[in-house]
XYZ file of C-alpha atoms in Angstrom:
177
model
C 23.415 -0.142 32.826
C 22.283 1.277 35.835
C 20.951 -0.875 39.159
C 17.204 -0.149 38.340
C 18.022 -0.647 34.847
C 19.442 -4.112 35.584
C 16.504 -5.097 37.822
C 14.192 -4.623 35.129
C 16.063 -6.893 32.750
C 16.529 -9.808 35.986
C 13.178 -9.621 36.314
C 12.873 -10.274 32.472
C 14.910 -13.218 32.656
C 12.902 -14.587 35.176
C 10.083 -14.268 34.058
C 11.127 -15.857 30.388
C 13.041 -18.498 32.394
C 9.775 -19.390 34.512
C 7.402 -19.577 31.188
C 9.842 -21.242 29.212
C 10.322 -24.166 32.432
C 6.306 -24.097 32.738
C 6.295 -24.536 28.982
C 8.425 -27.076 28.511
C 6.478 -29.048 31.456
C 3.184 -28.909 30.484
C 4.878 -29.906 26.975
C 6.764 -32.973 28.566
C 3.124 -33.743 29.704
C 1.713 -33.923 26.163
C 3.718 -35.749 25.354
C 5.272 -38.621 27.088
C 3.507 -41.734 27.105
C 1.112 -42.037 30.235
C -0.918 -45.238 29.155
C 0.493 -47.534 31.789
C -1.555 -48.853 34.812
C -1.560 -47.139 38.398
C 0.226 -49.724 40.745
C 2.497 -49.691 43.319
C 5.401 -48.333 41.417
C 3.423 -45.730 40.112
C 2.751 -44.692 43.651
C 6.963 -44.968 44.504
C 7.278 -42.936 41.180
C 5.030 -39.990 42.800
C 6.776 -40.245 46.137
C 10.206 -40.028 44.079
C 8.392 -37.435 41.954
C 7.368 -35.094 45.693
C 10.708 -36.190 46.627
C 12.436 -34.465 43.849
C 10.164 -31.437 43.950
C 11.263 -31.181 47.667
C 15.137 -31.488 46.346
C 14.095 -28.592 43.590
C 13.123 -26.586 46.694
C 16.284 -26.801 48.271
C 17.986 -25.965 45.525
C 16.273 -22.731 44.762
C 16.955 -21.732 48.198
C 20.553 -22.511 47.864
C 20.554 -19.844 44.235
C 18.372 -17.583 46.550
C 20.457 -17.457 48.891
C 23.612 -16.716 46.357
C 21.448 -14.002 44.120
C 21.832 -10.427 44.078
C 17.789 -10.413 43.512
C 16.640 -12.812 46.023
C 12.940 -11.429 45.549
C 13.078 -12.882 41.770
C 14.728 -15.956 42.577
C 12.651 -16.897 44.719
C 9.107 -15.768 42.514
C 11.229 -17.789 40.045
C 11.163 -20.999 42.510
C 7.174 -21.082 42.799
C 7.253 -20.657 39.186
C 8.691 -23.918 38.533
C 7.870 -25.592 42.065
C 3.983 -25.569 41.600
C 3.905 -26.892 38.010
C 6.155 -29.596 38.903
C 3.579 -30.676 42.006
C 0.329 -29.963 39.655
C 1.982 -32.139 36.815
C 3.214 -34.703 38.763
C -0.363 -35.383 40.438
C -2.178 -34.733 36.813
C -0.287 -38.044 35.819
C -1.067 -39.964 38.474
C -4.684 -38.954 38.171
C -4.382 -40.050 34.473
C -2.561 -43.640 35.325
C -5.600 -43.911 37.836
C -8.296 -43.545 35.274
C -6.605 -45.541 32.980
C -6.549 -48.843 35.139
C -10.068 -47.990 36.993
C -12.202 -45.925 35.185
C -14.419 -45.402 38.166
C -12.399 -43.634 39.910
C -13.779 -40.378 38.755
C -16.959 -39.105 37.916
C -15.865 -38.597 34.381
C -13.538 -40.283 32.071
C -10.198 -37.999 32.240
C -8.084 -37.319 28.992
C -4.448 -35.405 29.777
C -6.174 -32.098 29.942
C -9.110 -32.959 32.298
C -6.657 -34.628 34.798
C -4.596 -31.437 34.611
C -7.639 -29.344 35.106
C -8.816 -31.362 38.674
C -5.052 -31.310 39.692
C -5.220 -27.592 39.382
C -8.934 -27.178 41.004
C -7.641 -29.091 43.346
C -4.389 -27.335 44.142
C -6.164 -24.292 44.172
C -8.805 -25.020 46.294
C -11.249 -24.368 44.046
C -13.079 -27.443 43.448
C -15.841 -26.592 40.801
C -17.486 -30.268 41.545
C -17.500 -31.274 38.061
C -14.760 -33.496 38.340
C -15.209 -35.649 42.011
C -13.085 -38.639 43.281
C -15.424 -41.599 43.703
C -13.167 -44.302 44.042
C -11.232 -44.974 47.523
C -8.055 -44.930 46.019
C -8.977 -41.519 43.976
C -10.199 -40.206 47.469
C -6.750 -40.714 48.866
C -4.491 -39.678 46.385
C -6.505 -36.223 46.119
C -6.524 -35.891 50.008
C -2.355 -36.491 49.808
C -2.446 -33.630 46.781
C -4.089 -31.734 49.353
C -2.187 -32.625 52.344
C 1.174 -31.318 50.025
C -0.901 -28.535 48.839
C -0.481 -26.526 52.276
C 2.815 -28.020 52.747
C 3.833 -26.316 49.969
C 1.416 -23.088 50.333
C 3.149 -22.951 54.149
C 6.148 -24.600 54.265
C 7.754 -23.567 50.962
C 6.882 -20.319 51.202
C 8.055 -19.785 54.644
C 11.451 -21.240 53.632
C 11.457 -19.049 50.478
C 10.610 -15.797 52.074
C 13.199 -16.502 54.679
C 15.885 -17.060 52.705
C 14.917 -14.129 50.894
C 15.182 -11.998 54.261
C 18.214 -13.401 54.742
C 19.947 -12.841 51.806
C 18.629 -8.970 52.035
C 19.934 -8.547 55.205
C 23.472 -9.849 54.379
C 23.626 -8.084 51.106
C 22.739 -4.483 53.821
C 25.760 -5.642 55.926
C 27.930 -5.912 53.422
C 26.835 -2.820 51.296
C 27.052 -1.110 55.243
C 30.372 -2.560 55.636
C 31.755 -0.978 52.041
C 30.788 2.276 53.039
C-alpha cells in the first residue's frame, strides 16, 4: 500500500477509534448509576475526574509525539478529550439536581444535563436551561473557566507537538537521503 494509500486508512482508524471512544462514553453515561447526592466528594471526584482528563492529555501528546501521522493523533486526542470534560460536568450537573432541585431552571434528566454541559462548552447558551442556584453558578463558571483552558491550552500543546513531530520526521527523512 502506498503512503497516500495508508493515510487514508490512518485516518479511518481514527476516526472509528474516536466514535467508538465517544460511543462508549456517552454509553457509560446511560448507564451507570448517577442517583447519589452532590457533596464534597462529588466535587473531589470532578477534580480527580479534570485531573485525569489533564493526564489523558499528556498522554496523547506522548503517542503524538511517537506517530508517523501526528495530524490524526492529535484530531484523535480532542476526539476523546472533549467528551471526557462534557461528560464529566453532565454528571455533576445531574448529582446537583438530584440533591437541590433548584439549582436549575428546569428539572434535568441525563440528557438535559448533557445538553447544558454542551451549550455550555460551546458557548452557545440557548437560555433555556440557566443556573439559579449559587452552587450551579459556580460549577458552570469552573466548566467555563476549563472550557478555554482546554480551547487554548490543549490545543496549543497539541498543535505543538504536532509541529514537532513534523519537523523531526523532515530531519530524519533529510538525513536518509
Amino acid at each position: 500500500m502506498n503512503r497516500t494509500g495508508s493515510a487514508r486508512w490512518q485516518a479511518l482508524l481514527a476516526f472509528v477509534r474516536s466514535l467508538v471512544t465517544a460511543g462508549v462514553l456517552v454509553t457509560l453515561y446511560y448507564l451507570l448509576p448517577l442517583d447519589s447526592p452532590f457533596t464534597p466528594t462529588t466535587v473531589l471526584a470532578l477534580a480527580a475526574g479534570i485531573a485525569g482528563v489533564a493526564l489523558l492529555l499528556a498522554w496523547h501528546i506522548h503517542r503524538i509525539r511517537q506517530s508517523p501521522w501526528p495530524g490524526l493523533r492529535a484530531v484523535e486526542a480532542l476526539a476523546v478529550i472533549v467528551p471526557c470534560l462534557v461528560l464529566l460536568f453532565a454528571t455533576a450537573y445531574l448529582l446537583m439536581e438530584h440533591t437541590a432541585s433548584d439549582s436549575f431552571s428546569e428539572a434535568l434528566t441525563r440528557t438535559d444535563a448533557l445538553y447544558f454541559a454542551m451549550t455550555v462548552f460551546s458557548t452557545v447558551g440557548f437560555g433555556d436551561i440557566t443556573a439559579r442556584s449559587q452552587p450551579a453558578r459556580l460549577l458552570t463558571t469552573g466548566q467555563m473557566a476549563l472550557n478555554f483552558l482546554l480551547i487554548g491550552v490543549a490545543a496549543h500543546l497539541l498543535m505543538n507537538a504536532v509541529e514537532e513531530t513534523r519537523r523531526q520526521q523532515e530531519q530524519r527523512t533529510a538525513g536518509t537521503r
